Every structure is written in C-alpha cells, then in structure tokens.
Amino acid sequence: MDFEAVIGLEVHAQLLTKSKIFCSCSTEFGAAPNSHVCPVCCGMPGTLPVLNKRVVDFAIKLALATKARVNPVSVFARKNYFYPDLPKGYQISQYELPLAEGGYIEIEVNGAKKKVGLVRIHMEEDAGKLIHDETRPVSYVDLNRTGVPLLEIVSEPDMRSPEEAVAYLKKLRSILRYLEICDGNMEEGSLRCDANISVRPKGSDKFGTKVELKNMNSFKHVQKALEYEIKRQIALILDGKEVIQETRLFDVSRGVTQSMRGKEEAHDYRYFPDPDLVPIEIDDNWIKEVAETLPELPDAKKERFIKEYNLPEYDAEIITSSRKLAEFFEACAKALPKPKLISNWIMTEVLRELNKEGKEIDETNLTPENFVELLKLLDEGVISSTVAKKIFPEVYKGANPAKIVEEKGLKQESDEAALEALCQKILEANPKEVEKYRQGKKNVIGFFVGQVMRETKGKANPKIVNKILTRLLEQ
Amino acid sequence: MAITKEEVKHVAHLARLEFSEEELETFSEQLADILNYVAKLNELDTTDIEPTYHALKITNVYREDEVKESFPTDEILGNAPERENGFFVVPKVIK
C-alpha cells in the first residue's frame, strides 16, 4: 500500500519590538537572568497589561503579506495552565477572534508550485525559560522572555511531505525577515516550529490519527523528525497497530521521536476573554497605513529579478531568499550591468563566506562598491579569475580590490610575447607531456596551463596562455 | 444540570486543589446549583446579539513601543523561596 503524509505546522515567531507585548521591559536576548522583568510580566497581583501598538502593526503586516483577512475586531484570551515558566498561571493569547484568518503561503518543491493555506495568525506572549539542572532535581527559571511578543501562525494540513513542510517554513521565515518583524533564528528560538502529522493510504480523503511533534530547532531537524515519524507511523499501521494521538519530542542525537510521557492528559486550557485587555478594532485606515510600509516580497522580487536581470530561476530564488542579499545584488547590478557575473559570484564566493560565518551580507564589511570594483577588474581582464578568487577573502573583509592588485602587483599578464617565452620554456622542461599531447592526449594542455599559472602566480591570462600553448603544440 | 464528582475532581485538579470525598459531594451539589441559576440566561433569545467581549465600551488602548527600566533582579526574586545566581529555583520539571 502507498501512503502519504498529512502535515500542518504551527510556527511561533518572536517579534522584533524593542519592548515586551504588555509592559515596557526590554526584549533584548541574552541579558542577565531576570533582569528584564517587572511586576506586569512576572504576574504580580494588581498589575495591568497595556498592549504594545507595534505588535499589532507587525501582525497586520504579516497578514497582508500572506493575503490573510484581518478581523475587524480582535480579542485577547487567557489560556490557563500551570507551569513554572508561566508566572501568571495563564498565557495571554487569542482564541475566538484572532488577529487574522485565512491566507496562504506559496511554496515550490521539485518545480511544482503549491499554496499552503493558513488557518490563523494570532498575537500572544512568550513564556519564560527553564534550565534543568543535570545533577540536582531542580530547574532554574528566567523570566526575561516572559511577555516577549509572538505571532503564532497555524497552517492548514496542506503539506504532503517533509520537503513541502521545510519549503513552507523557509518561505515563511523569508517573509518574516523581509517584513523585518522577526529575525528568524531557529537556533536561538526566535522562530519555533511544531508539527502535526498523520499518514493515510494515498488517495484517501480521511485523516489518520495525528501526532504532535516538538523540539525541532532547525530546518534539518524538521526534515529528519518528519521523515522518522512518517516511517514510524507507516510501520505501525502495516503491523496492524494503532497510531496513538500524543505529543512526541524529536531527539536530536538519536534522530528519533519519543513519546512525551507525563503530559498525556488532554489539554484543557479553559480559554476566556481577558478582562484586563479591551478589544482591538482595526479599520481600513489602519490596514492602509500598514500596507504602505510593505516591502516587495520574496516571490515578487524573484519574478522581477528573472525578468529585469535575466537571472535563471535558481539564481533568483537563492538571491531573493534574503532581502539584504537581494538588495546587495541590486546595488551591484546597477553599478555593473553584468547581472549573471554578479549572481555567479554571489552564489559561490560570497555565500561561502556568509555561510561559514552564519552572517547576513549587511553584517559584513563587503560593500557593493568594492565587490563591483573586483568584478570590473576581472571583467575587463585586468586580473585573472584565479587572482580575483584569491583576493576575494580580503575584499570580503573590507579591503579595496584595486589597492590590493596594485600593491601586490597582481595585474594579469596579457603580453603575448612575454607569455610565449614562458610557454616555450615550460614545454621544453616537460618533453614527456609534450609527447603525450602530440600522441593525441589533448587534455595534457591543462597541465601546461597550470604550470604557466604557477610560474606567474595566477597572473597570466588563461585565455591567451591557452591560445599560445595550442599554437606551439600544434606546430 | 447535574455535575458529577468526576467533573468536580477534574476542575479541582486543573486548579491544583484536593478535596475529600465529602467535599466533592458538597461541591458537585453547589456547582450544579450555581450553573442552574445561571442557566436561566439561556432562556433569552440572543440570536442577533453580538457577544460581549468586554464590559467596557472602549477599544484600542495601547502604549508605544518604548523600553523603560525593569525592576532590580533582587526585588523580582524577593518572594522566591529559593534562588540561585539570579534565577528562581523550582522543583525539577521535565518537559
């Protein structure tokens, strides 16, 4: 029997506001424990929450970017449960009237486009952080994160494979970052993802029993956890056993999901409207105001890059996955109308450095000016591509390419007479290889080019060297 | 409307309360009485009436996104039975 997976994701995105959602404490990450806490966020009796307007602005932004309907009236609700990271004994969230409903995110997997529907987008407060002691039976509570604003984005169960789930998550992250409302850092927990997953015989329109997966802190974890869970559930069904509805945690070190024991009783959150907060009314003017601040979004930018710069879809996809990188590309393409050359270099040299350091382009010292100058030197034949690649790490660190070329004397040798003399010398020094070439092993020419490049420390113009060598060898 | 002892137990557990058998008995009767009293409201026809989400008529009360000073950690931890290095210390919870 063929099976298919049915996956829905619940994503929590920490918002990039300066202050918390209901009080003026800072949201800064990494501060000393319990140093960003006040009576409001630690739930002292007699305090009252006051909503941070920017949270609503940010939520409307995401709703508009995903074509979701913003509800004209939105209400906060209390979600009641006891846990040491939740000082009030309830989380302020939204239940009956969330900020927005509907909408979709478009993904593409193996060339197939698909819209993943959204159920809702709502605002809520984050809980504190718990650190468990390894040796003593205690946990440590830090309430700095308590009250940091979150958006919860709930998808429809529209995804059918781990690849689709990862594509959805990546696209959502990219949109959040384009909107500059969330930094999308999964390792630091500013973007968190839970999954609901079930399997069913392919073609069936009934849902199987779903399992909730937690503790997936990277795209790779999401992929692995879902893959494992699909296999586990199919094996159970083929064995004639039943899938139990439960919450399972992804065990990173073993690559498996494990039942979360002890929390088996059904959730009973007893939601009710929070009497401490008045309803929010969002009229067309407010929506219009926010709409005016929307940037060009990843999909639109990608289409434009394909049309305007003639980039292959693959290049456009990668370059527009980050708004900063796309802006960097565009700044370069305006100064040097060689978009494919720029994109080739971004996708290899630049991304290699960025990935190595885990940085965004604007967090580095690489400026469009220096980058364009380097590519111009290359494009005009002043330096060889070997030299260009060799000095790129310095340019990346902020050095001026023209200056490096000047100081180190790296200008490409294009003087044919000088190069011919050198080629002659190298052919004479390697009679065996010359013989091989003449016997038909034409690819030996690569060896000679390499030798010339070595002699000239990469400065020789490889095109001219190739031409000269071919002429000399064919004589 | 009748409230079973099991339901009282469940609600009590959610509030982390423990009751004796007698208390469960008493409360199931009392809770049923309360609910029956309030159930009177169900007799009203509310078909075209908007739900009341808040007793006050006002909406849209905000603050701007500005950071103000938090409380000193010492004061925040002031009521904690146990603390260490700026953290509250609680019995271990395994998630």
Coordinates of C-alpha atoms in Angstrom, one line a residue:
Chain A
M1 CA 0.0 0.0 0.0
D2 CA 1.2 3.5 -0.8
F3 CA 1.0 6.0 2.0
E4 CA 1.0 9.8 2.1
A5 CA 1.7 12.1 4.9
V6 CA -0.6 14.9 6.0
I7 CA 1.3 17.7 7.7
G8 CA 0.3 21.0 9.3
L9 CA 2.7 23.4 11.0
E10 CA 2.3 25.7 14.0
V11 CA 5.0 28.3 13.9
H12 CA 5.9 30.8 16.7
A13 CA 7.7 33.9 15.6
Q14 CA 9.3 36.2 18.2
L15 CA 8.7 39.8 17.1
L16 CA 11.4 42.4 16.8
T17 CA 9.9 45.0 19.0
K18 CA 12.0 46.9 21.5
S19 CA 9.7 46.3 24.4
K20 CA 7.5 43.4 25.5
I21 CA 3.9 43.0 24.4
F22 CA 2.2 44.2 27.6
C23 CA 4.9 46.1 29.5
S24 CA 7.9 48.3 28.9
C25 CA 10.6 45.7 29.7
S26 CA 13.3 45.2 27.1
T27 CA 13.1 42.2 24.8
E28 CA 16.8 42.0 24.3
F29 CA 18.2 38.5 24.0
G30 CA 21.0 37.2 26.3
A31 CA 20.6 39.6 29.2
A32 CA 21.4 38.5 32.8
P33 CA 18.7 36.2 34.2
N34 CA 15.6 38.1 35.5
S35 CA 17.0 41.5 34.7
H36 CA 14.2 42.4 32.2
V37 CA 11.3 41.7 34.5
C38 CA 8.7 44.0 36.1
P39 CA 5.6 43.4 38.2
V40 CA 3.4 43.2 35.0
C41 CA 5.4 40.5 33.2
C42 CA 6.0 38.5 36.3
G43 CA 2.3 38.5 37.1
M44 CA 2.1 40.4 40.3
P45 CA -1.5 40.8 41.6
G46 CA -2.9 44.3 40.9
T47 CA -0.9 45.0 37.7
L48 CA -2.5 45.6 34.4
P49 CA -1.2 44.8 30.9
V50 CA -1.2 47.5 28.2
L51 CA -0.8 46.4 24.6
N52 CA 2.3 47.5 22.6
K53 CA 0.8 49.0 19.4
R54 CA 3.8 47.9 17.3
V55 CA 2.8 44.2 17.9
V56 CA -0.5 44.8 16.1
D57 CA 1.3 46.7 13.3
F58 CA 3.6 43.8 12.8
A59 CA 0.8 41.3 12.9
I60 CA -1.2 43.2 10.3
K61 CA 2.0 43.3 8.1
L62 CA 2.2 39.5 8.1
A63 CA -1.5 39.2 7.5
L64 CA -1.2 41.4 4.4
A65 CA 1.9 39.7 3.2
T66 CA 0.1 36.3 3.3
K67 CA -3.3 37.6 2.0
A68 CA -5.0 36.7 5.3
R69 CA -8.2 38.5 6.3
V70 CA -7.6 40.9 9.2
N71 CA -10.5 40.6 11.6
P72 CA -12.2 44.0 12.2
V73 CA -12.4 43.1 15.9
S74 CA -9.8 41.1 17.7
V75 CA -9.8 39.9 21.3
F76 CA -7.2 38.6 23.7
A77 CA -8.0 35.5 25.7
R78 CA -6.4 33.7 28.7
K79 CA -5.1 30.2 28.1
N80 CA -4.9 28.7 31.6
Y81 CA -2.3 26.2 32.7
F82 CA 0.3 25.8 35.4
Y83 CA 4.0 25.7 34.5
P84 CA 6.9 27.3 36.3
D85 CA 7.8 29.4 33.2
L86 CA 4.3 31.0 33.3
P87 CA 4.1 33.3 36.3
K88 CA 0.5 34.4 35.9
G89 CA -0.9 30.8 35.6
Y90 CA -2.2 31.8 32.2
Q91 CA -0.8 32.9 28.9
I92 CA -2.4 35.9 27.2
S93 CA -3.2 34.7 23.7
Q94 CA -6.0 34.9 21.2
Y95 CA -8.7 32.3 20.8
E96 CA -12.1 33.2 19.4
L97 CA -11.2 36.3 17.5
P98 CA -7.6 36.0 16.3
L99 CA -6.0 38.9 14.5
A100 CA -6.3 37.3 11.1
E101 CA -7.7 34.2 9.4
G102 CA -7.2 32.6 6.0
G103 CA -4.5 33.5 3.6
Y104 CA -1.7 31.3 2.2
I105 CA 1.9 30.8 1.5
E106 CA 3.1 29.7 -1.9
I107 CA 5.9 27.1 -2.0
E108 CA 7.7 25.3 -4.7
V109 CA 9.1 21.7 -4.4
N110 CA 10.7 20.0 -7.4
G111 CA 9.3 22.5 -9.8
A112 CA 5.7 22.1 -8.6
K113 CA 4.1 25.2 -7.1
K114 CA 1.5 24.9 -4.3
K115 CA -0.4 27.1 -2.0
V116 CA -0.3 26.1 1.7
G117 CA -3.4 27.6 3.4
L118 CA -3.3 29.4 6.7
V119 CA -5.9 28.8 9.4
R120 CA -5.0 31.8 11.5
I121 CA -2.4 34.3 12.7
H122 CA -2.7 35.5 16.3
M123 CA -0.7 37.5 18.9
E124 CA 0.4 36.2 22.2
E125 CA 3.1 36.5 24.9
D126 CA 6.0 34.2 25.2
A127 CA 6.7 32.2 28.4
G128 CA 9.9 32.3 30.4
K129 CA 12.9 30.0 30.0
L130 CA 13.7 26.9 32.1
I131 CA 17.1 25.4 32.6
H132 CA 17.2 22.0 34.0
D133 CA 20.0 21.0 36.5
E134 CA 21.9 18.0 35.4
T135 CA 22.8 16.9 38.9
R136 CA 20.1 18.2 41.3
P137 CA 16.4 17.7 40.9
V138 CA 15.8 21.4 40.3
S139 CA 15.0 23.7 37.4
Y140 CA 16.1 27.4 37.1
V141 CA 13.6 29.9 35.9
D142 CA 14.5 33.1 33.9
L143 CA 11.5 35.4 33.2
N144 CA 13.3 37.7 30.7
R145 CA 11.5 36.1 27.8
T146 CA 8.1 36.2 29.6
G147 CA 5.9 38.7 27.7
V148 CA 8.1 38.9 24.6
P149 CA 5.6 39.3 21.7
L150 CA 4.9 36.3 19.5
L151 CA 2.9 35.7 16.4
E152 CA 1.5 32.2 16.1
I153 CA 1.0 31.1 12.5
V154 CA -1.1 28.0 12.1
S155 CA -1.2 26.3 8.7
E156 CA -3.9 24.1 7.2
P157 CA -2.9 20.4 7.0
D158 CA -1.9 21.0 3.4
M159 CA 1.6 19.6 3.2
R160 CA 2.3 16.1 2.0
S161 CA 6.0 15.6 2.5
P162 CA 8.8 16.7 4.8
E163 CA 10.2 18.6 1.8
E164 CA 7.0 20.6 1.5
A165 CA 7.0 21.3 5.2
V166 CA 10.6 22.6 5.1
A167 CA 9.8 24.7 2.0
Y168 CA 6.8 26.3 3.8
L169 CA 8.9 27.0 6.9
K170 CA 11.7 28.6 4.8
K171 CA 9.3 30.7 2.8
L172 CA 7.5 31.9 6.0
R173 CA 10.9 32.7 7.5
S174 CA 11.9 34.6 4.5
I175 CA 8.6 36.6 4.5
L176 CA 9.1 37.4 8.2
R177 CA 12.6 38.6 7.6
Y178 CA 11.6 40.7 4.5
L179 CA 9.0 42.4 6.7
E180 CA 11.7 42.9 9.4
I181 CA 9.3 41.7 12.1
C182 CA 11.3 38.6 13.2
D183 CA 14.9 37.6 12.8
G184 CA 14.0 34.0 12.1
N185 CA 16.8 32.5 14.1
M186 CA 15.7 28.9 14.8
E187 CA 18.8 28.0 16.9
E188 CA 18.1 30.9 19.3
G189 CA 14.5 30.1 19.3
S190 CA 13.1 33.3 17.8
L191 CA 11.4 31.0 15.2
R192 CA 9.9 27.8 16.6
C193 CA 8.0 25.1 14.8
D194 CA 5.7 22.3 16.0
A195 CA 4.2 19.9 13.5
N196 CA 1.0 17.9 13.4
I197 CA 1.5 14.8 11.3
S198 CA -0.5 11.8 10.3
V199 CA -0.3 9.3 7.5
R200 CA -3.1 7.7 5.4
P201 CA -3.4 5.5 2.3
K202 CA -2.7 7.6 -0.8
G203 CA -5.8 8.9 -2.3
S204 CA -7.8 8.6 0.9
D205 CA -9.6 11.8 2.0
K206 CA -9.9 10.8 5.6
F207 CA -7.2 11.9 8.1
G208 CA -5.3 9.3 10.1
T209 CA -4.6 9.8 13.9
K210 CA -2.2 12.8 14.2
V211 CA 0.8 13.1 16.4
E212 CA 2.2 16.5 17.5
L213 CA 6.0 16.9 17.1
K214 CA 8.1 19.3 19.1
N215 CA 11.7 20.3 19.7
M216 CA 12.8 20.8 16.2
N217 CA 15.4 23.7 16.2
S218 CA 16.5 23.8 12.6
F219 CA 15.2 23.1 9.1
K220 CA 17.3 19.9 9.2
H221 CA 15.5 18.8 12.4
V222 CA 12.1 19.4 10.9
Q223 CA 13.0 17.3 7.9
K224 CA 14.5 14.5 9.9
A225 CA 11.8 14.4 12.6
L226 CA 9.0 14.3 10.0
E227 CA 10.8 11.6 7.9
Y228 CA 11.3 9.5 11.0
E229 CA 7.7 10.0 12.1
I230 CA 6.3 9.0 8.7
K231 CA 8.3 5.8 8.8
R232 CA 7.2 5.0 12.3
Q233 CA 3.5 5.6 11.7
I234 CA 3.5 3.6 8.4
A235 CA 5.3 0.7 10.2
L236 CA 2.7 0.7 13.0
I237 CA -0.2 0.6 10.5
L238 CA 1.4 -2.2 8.4
D239 CA 1.8 -4.1 11.7
G240 CA -1.9 -3.8 12.4
K241 CA -1.2 -1.5 15.3
E242 CA -2.7 1.9 16.0
V243 CA -1.1 5.3 16.0
I244 CA -1.7 6.9 19.4
Q245 CA -2.6 10.6 19.5
E246 CA 0.2 12.1 21.6
T247 CA 3.0 14.7 21.7
R248 CA 6.4 13.4 20.7
L249 CA 9.8 15.1 21.1
F250 CA 12.5 15.0 18.5
D251 CA 15.7 13.5 20.0
V252 CA 18.4 15.3 18.0
S253 CA 21.3 13.0 19.0
R254 CA 19.4 9.8 18.0
G255 CA 17.4 11.2 15.2
V256 CA 14.2 9.7 16.5
T257 CA 10.9 11.0 18.0
Q258 CA 10.0 10.0 21.5
S259 CA 6.7 10.0 23.4
M260 CA 6.4 12.8 25.9
R261 CA 5.2 10.9 28.9
G262 CA 3.5 12.6 31.8
K263 CA 1.7 15.1 29.7
E264 CA -0.8 12.5 28.5
E265 CA -3.9 14.1 29.9
A266 CA -5.8 16.1 27.3
H267 CA -5.2 19.8 27.2
D268 CA -7.9 21.7 29.0
Y269 CA -7.0 25.4 28.7
R270 CA -10.4 26.9 29.6
Y271 CA -9.9 29.9 27.3
F272 CA -11.9 33.0 28.1
P273 CA -11.7 36.7 27.0
D274 CA -9.1 38.5 29.1
P275 CA -11.0 41.2 31.1
D276 CA -7.7 43.1 31.5
L277 CA -7.5 44.0 27.9
V278 CA -10.1 45.8 25.7
P279 CA -10.8 44.6 22.2
I280 CA -8.8 45.9 19.3
E281 CA -10.7 47.4 16.4
I282 CA -8.8 47.5 13.1
D283 CA -10.3 49.7 10.4
D284 CA -9.4 50.1 6.8
N285 CA -7.3 53.2 7.5
W286 CA -5.0 51.3 9.9
I287 CA -4.7 48.5 7.4
K288 CA -3.9 51.0 4.6
E289 CA -1.3 52.7 6.8
V290 CA 0.5 49.3 7.3
A291 CA 0.1 48.3 3.7
E292 CA 2.1 51.4 2.7
T293 CA 5.1 50.1 4.7
L294 CA 5.1 46.7 3.0
P295 CA 8.3 46.0 1.1
E296 CA 8.5 44.0 -2.2
L297 CA 8.1 40.4 -1.0
P298 CA 10.3 37.4 -2.0
D299 CA 8.1 36.0 -4.7
A300 CA 7.6 39.3 -6.4
K301 CA 11.2 40.1 -6.2
K302 CA 12.2 36.8 -7.6
E303 CA 9.9 37.2 -10.6
R304 CA 11.3 40.7 -11.2
F305 CA 14.9 39.6 -11.0
I306 CA 14.2 36.9 -13.6
K307 CA 12.6 39.5 -15.9
E308 CA 14.7 42.5 -15.2
Y309 CA 18.1 40.9 -14.9
N310 CA 17.5 37.8 -16.9
L311 CA 18.6 35.6 -14.0
P312 CA 17.9 31.9 -14.1
E313 CA 15.1 30.9 -11.7
Y314 CA 17.5 29.0 -9.5
D315 CA 19.8 32.1 -9.0
A316 CA 16.8 34.4 -8.5
E317 CA 15.4 32.0 -5.8
I318 CA 18.6 31.9 -3.8
I319 CA 19.5 35.6 -4.1
T320 CA 16.0 36.7 -3.1
S321 CA 15.7 34.3 -0.2
S322 CA 17.3 37.1 1.9
R323 CA 16.1 40.7 1.4
K324 CA 19.6 42.0 2.3
L325 CA 21.3 39.8 -0.2
A326 CA 18.8 40.8 -2.9
E327 CA 19.4 44.4 -2.1
F328 CA 23.1 43.9 -2.3
F329 CA 22.7 42.2 -5.7
E330 CA 20.6 45.0 -7.0
A331 CA 23.0 47.7 -5.8
C332 CA 25.8 45.8 -7.7
A333 CA 23.8 45.2 -10.8
K334 CA 23.0 49.0 -11.0
A335 CA 26.7 49.8 -10.9
L336 CA 27.8 47.0 -13.2
P337 CA 25.3 45.8 -15.8
K338 CA 26.6 42.2 -15.7
P339 CA 23.9 40.5 -13.6
K340 CA 24.9 36.9 -14.3
L341 CA 28.5 37.6 -13.4
I342 CA 27.4 39.2 -10.2
S343 CA 25.0 36.4 -9.4
N344 CA 27.6 33.7 -10.1
W345 CA 30.0 35.3 -7.7
I346 CA 27.3 35.9 -5.0
M347 CA 26.2 32.2 -5.2
T348 CA 29.7 30.9 -4.9
E349 CA 32.3 33.1 -3.2
V350 CA 30.0 35.4 -1.3
L351 CA 27.6 32.8 0.0
R352 CA 30.5 30.5 1.0
E353 CA 31.9 33.2 3.3
L354 CA 28.4 34.1 4.6
N355 CA 27.5 30.5 5.4
K356 CA 30.9 30.0 7.0
E357 CA 30.3 32.8 9.4
G358 CA 26.5 32.4 9.7
K359 CA 26.1 36.1 8.8
E360 CA 23.8 38.3 6.7
I361 CA 25.5 40.4 4.0
D362 CA 24.9 43.6 5.9
E363 CA 26.7 42.3 8.9
T364 CA 30.0 42.0 6.9
N365 CA 32.5 44.5 5.6
L366 CA 31.8 43.6 2.0
T367 CA 30.4 46.7 0.2
P368 CA 28.7 46.7 -3.2
E369 CA 31.4 49.3 -4.3
N370 CA 34.4 47.0 -3.5
F371 CA 32.6 44.0 -4.9
V372 CA 31.7 45.7 -8.1
E373 CA 35.3 47.0 -8.5
L374 CA 36.7 43.5 -8.1
L375 CA 34.3 42.1 -10.7
K376 CA 35.1 45.0 -13.0
L377 CA 38.9 44.3 -12.7
L378 CA 38.0 40.7 -13.6
D379 CA 35.6 41.6 -16.4
E380 CA 38.0 44.0 -18.0
G381 CA 40.8 41.4 -18.0
V382 CA 42.9 43.4 -15.6
I383 CA 43.1 40.4 -13.3
S384 CA 42.6 36.7 -13.9
S385 CA 39.7 34.9 -12.2
T386 CA 42.3 32.9 -10.2
V387 CA 43.6 36.2 -8.8
A388 CA 40.1 37.5 -8.3
K389 CA 39.1 34.5 -6.2
K390 CA 42.4 34.6 -4.3
I391 CA 41.9 38.2 -3.2
F392 CA 38.2 37.9 -2.6
P393 CA 38.5 36.9 1.1
E394 CA 40.4 40.2 1.7
V395 CA 37.8 42.2 -0.2
Y396 CA 35.1 40.5 1.8
K397 CA 36.9 41.7 5.0
G398 CA 36.7 45.3 3.6
A399 CA 39.9 45.8 1.6
N400 CA 39.8 47.8 -1.6
P401 CA 40.5 45.4 -4.6
A402 CA 42.3 48.0 -6.8
K403 CA 44.7 48.7 -4.0
I404 CA 45.4 45.0 -3.4
V405 CA 46.1 44.4 -7.1
E406 CA 48.3 47.5 -7.2
E407 CA 50.3 46.7 -4.0
K408 CA 50.8 43.1 -4.7
G409 CA 51.4 43.5 -8.5
L410 CA 48.6 41.1 -9.4
K411 CA 47.7 42.5 -12.7
Q412 CA 47.1 39.9 -15.3
E413 CA 49.9 39.2 -17.7
S414 CA 48.4 39.6 -21.2
D415 CA 51.6 40.5 -23.0
E416 CA 51.8 37.8 -25.7
A417 CA 55.5 37.9 -26.3
A418 CA 56.3 37.5 -22.6
L419 CA 53.8 34.7 -22.2
E420 CA 55.0 33.0 -25.3
A421 CA 58.6 32.9 -24.0
L422 CA 57.3 31.4 -20.7
C423 CA 55.2 28.8 -22.5
Q424 CA 58.1 27.8 -24.6
K425 CA 60.3 27.4 -21.5
I426 CA 57.7 25.2 -19.9
L427 CA 57.2 23.0 -23.0
E428 CA 60.9 22.5 -23.1
A429 CA 61.1 21.5 -19.5
N430 CA 58.4 18.8 -19.9
P431 CA 59.2 16.8 -23.1
K432 CA 57.2 13.7 -21.9
E433 CA 54.0 15.7 -21.6
V434 CA 54.6 17.3 -25.0
E435 CA 54.9 13.8 -26.4
K436 CA 51.7 12.7 -24.8
Y437 CA 49.9 15.7 -26.3
R438 CA 51.2 15.0 -29.7
Q439 CA 50.1 11.4 -29.4
G440 CA 46.5 12.7 -29.0
K441 CA 46.1 13.2 -25.3
K442 CA 44.9 16.8 -25.8
N443 CA 43.9 17.3 -22.2
V444 CA 47.5 17.5 -21.2
I445 CA 47.1 21.1 -22.2
G446 CA 45.5 21.7 -18.8
F447 CA 48.7 20.6 -17.1
F448 CA 50.7 23.2 -19.1
V449 CA 48.2 26.0 -18.4
G450 CA 48.6 25.1 -14.7
Q451 CA 52.3 25.3 -14.9
V452 CA 52.2 28.7 -16.5
M453 CA 49.7 29.9 -13.9
R454 CA 52.0 28.7 -11.2
E455 CA 55.0 30.4 -12.7
T456 CA 53.1 33.7 -12.9
K457 CA 51.4 33.2 -9.5
G458 CA 48.0 33.1 -11.2
K459 CA 48.5 36.4 -13.1
A460 CA 48.7 35.0 -16.6
N461 CA 45.6 35.5 -18.8
P462 CA 44.5 31.9 -19.2
K463 CA 42.7 32.5 -22.5
I464 CA 45.9 33.9 -24.1
V465 CA 48.0 31.1 -22.5
N466 CA 45.7 28.5 -23.9
K467 CA 45.9 30.1 -27.3
I468 CA 49.7 30.3 -27.3
L469 CA 50.1 26.7 -26.0
T470 CA 47.8 25.3 -28.6
R471 CA 49.7 27.1 -31.3
L472 CA 53.1 25.9 -30.0
L473 CA 52.0 22.3 -29.5
E474 CA 50.3 22.0 -32.9
Q475 CA 53.4 23.3 -34.7
Chain B
M1 CA -27.9 20.4 35.2
A2 CA -26.0 17.8 37.2
I3 CA -22.3 18.0 38.0
T4 CA -20.6 14.6 38.7
K5 CA -18.0 14.1 41.3
E6 CA -15.6 13.3 38.5
E7 CA -16.1 16.7 36.9
V8 CA -15.5 18.4 40.2
K9 CA -12.3 16.3 40.6
H10 CA -11.2 17.3 37.1
V11 CA -11.8 21.0 37.7
A12 CA -10.1 20.8 41.1
H13 CA -7.1 19.1 39.6
L14 CA -6.8 21.9 37.0
A15 CA -6.7 24.4 39.8
R16 CA -4.3 22.1 41.8
L17 CA -6.8 21.6 44.6
E18 CA -7.5 18.5 46.6
F19 CA -10.8 17.7 48.2
S20 CA -12.1 14.9 50.4
E21 CA -15.0 12.7 49.3
E22 CA -17.4 14.8 51.4
E23 CA -16.2 18.0 49.9
L24 CA -16.5 16.6 46.4
E25 CA -20.1 15.7 47.2
T26 CA -20.9 19.1 48.6
F27 CA -19.3 20.9 45.7
S28 CA -20.9 18.9 43.0
E29 CA -24.3 19.9 44.5
Q30 CA -23.3 23.5 44.9
L31 CA -21.8 23.8 41.5
A32 CA -24.9 22.3 40.0
D33 CA -27.0 24.9 41.8
I34 CA -24.8 27.7 40.6
L35 CA -25.0 26.5 37.0
N36 CA -28.7 26.0 37.1
Y37 CA -29.1 29.5 38.5
V38 CA -27.0 31.0 35.6
A39 CA -28.7 28.7 33.1
K40 CA -31.7 31.0 33.5
L41 CA -29.9 33.2 31.0
N42 CA -30.2 30.5 28.3
E43 CA -33.9 31.3 28.2
L44 CA -33.1 34.7 26.5
D45 CA -33.1 34.8 22.7
T46 CA -29.7 36.1 21.8
T47 CA -29.8 35.3 18.0
D48 CA -28.9 38.8 16.7
I49 CA -26.9 40.0 19.7
E50 CA -23.2 40.5 19.4
P51 CA -21.3 38.7 22.1
T52 CA -19.9 40.9 24.8
Y53 CA -16.2 40.5 24.8
H54 CA -15.6 43.3 27.4
A55 CA -17.7 45.1 29.9
L56 CA -16.2 48.4 28.9
K57 CA -17.2 50.1 25.7
I58 CA -13.8 51.3 24.9
T59 CA -11.4 49.7 22.4
N60 CA -7.8 50.2 21.2
V61 CA -5.9 51.1 24.3
Y62 CA -2.1 50.9 23.6
R63 CA 1.3 52.1 24.6
E64 CA 4.1 52.9 22.1
D65 CA 7.0 50.5 21.8
E66 CA 9.3 52.1 24.3
V67 CA 11.6 50.5 26.7
K68 CA 11.5 51.6 30.3
E69 CA 13.6 50.4 33.2
S70 CA 12.7 47.0 34.6
F71 CA 12.8 46.1 38.3
P72 CA 16.0 45.2 40.1
T73 CA 16.5 41.4 39.9
D74 CA 16.7 41.3 43.7
E75 CA 13.3 42.7 44.0
I76 CA 11.8 40.4 41.4
L77 CA 13.3 37.4 43.3
G78 CA 12.1 38.9 46.6
N79 CA 9.3 36.4 47.3
A80 CA 11.1 33.4 45.9
P81 CA 11.6 30.6 48.5
E82 CA 14.8 29.6 46.7
R83 CA 17.1 31.4 44.3
E84 CA 20.5 31.0 42.7
N85 CA 22.6 33.3 40.5
G86 CA 19.6 35.4 39.6
F87 CA 17.3 32.5 38.8
F88 CA 14.2 31.3 40.6
V89 CA 14.8 27.7 41.7
V90 CA 11.9 25.3 41.4
P91 CA 11.4 21.6 41.7
K92 CA 12.6 19.9 38.6
V93 CA 10.0 19.9 35.7
I94 CA 10.7 17.6 32.9
K95 CA 9.2 18.5 29.6

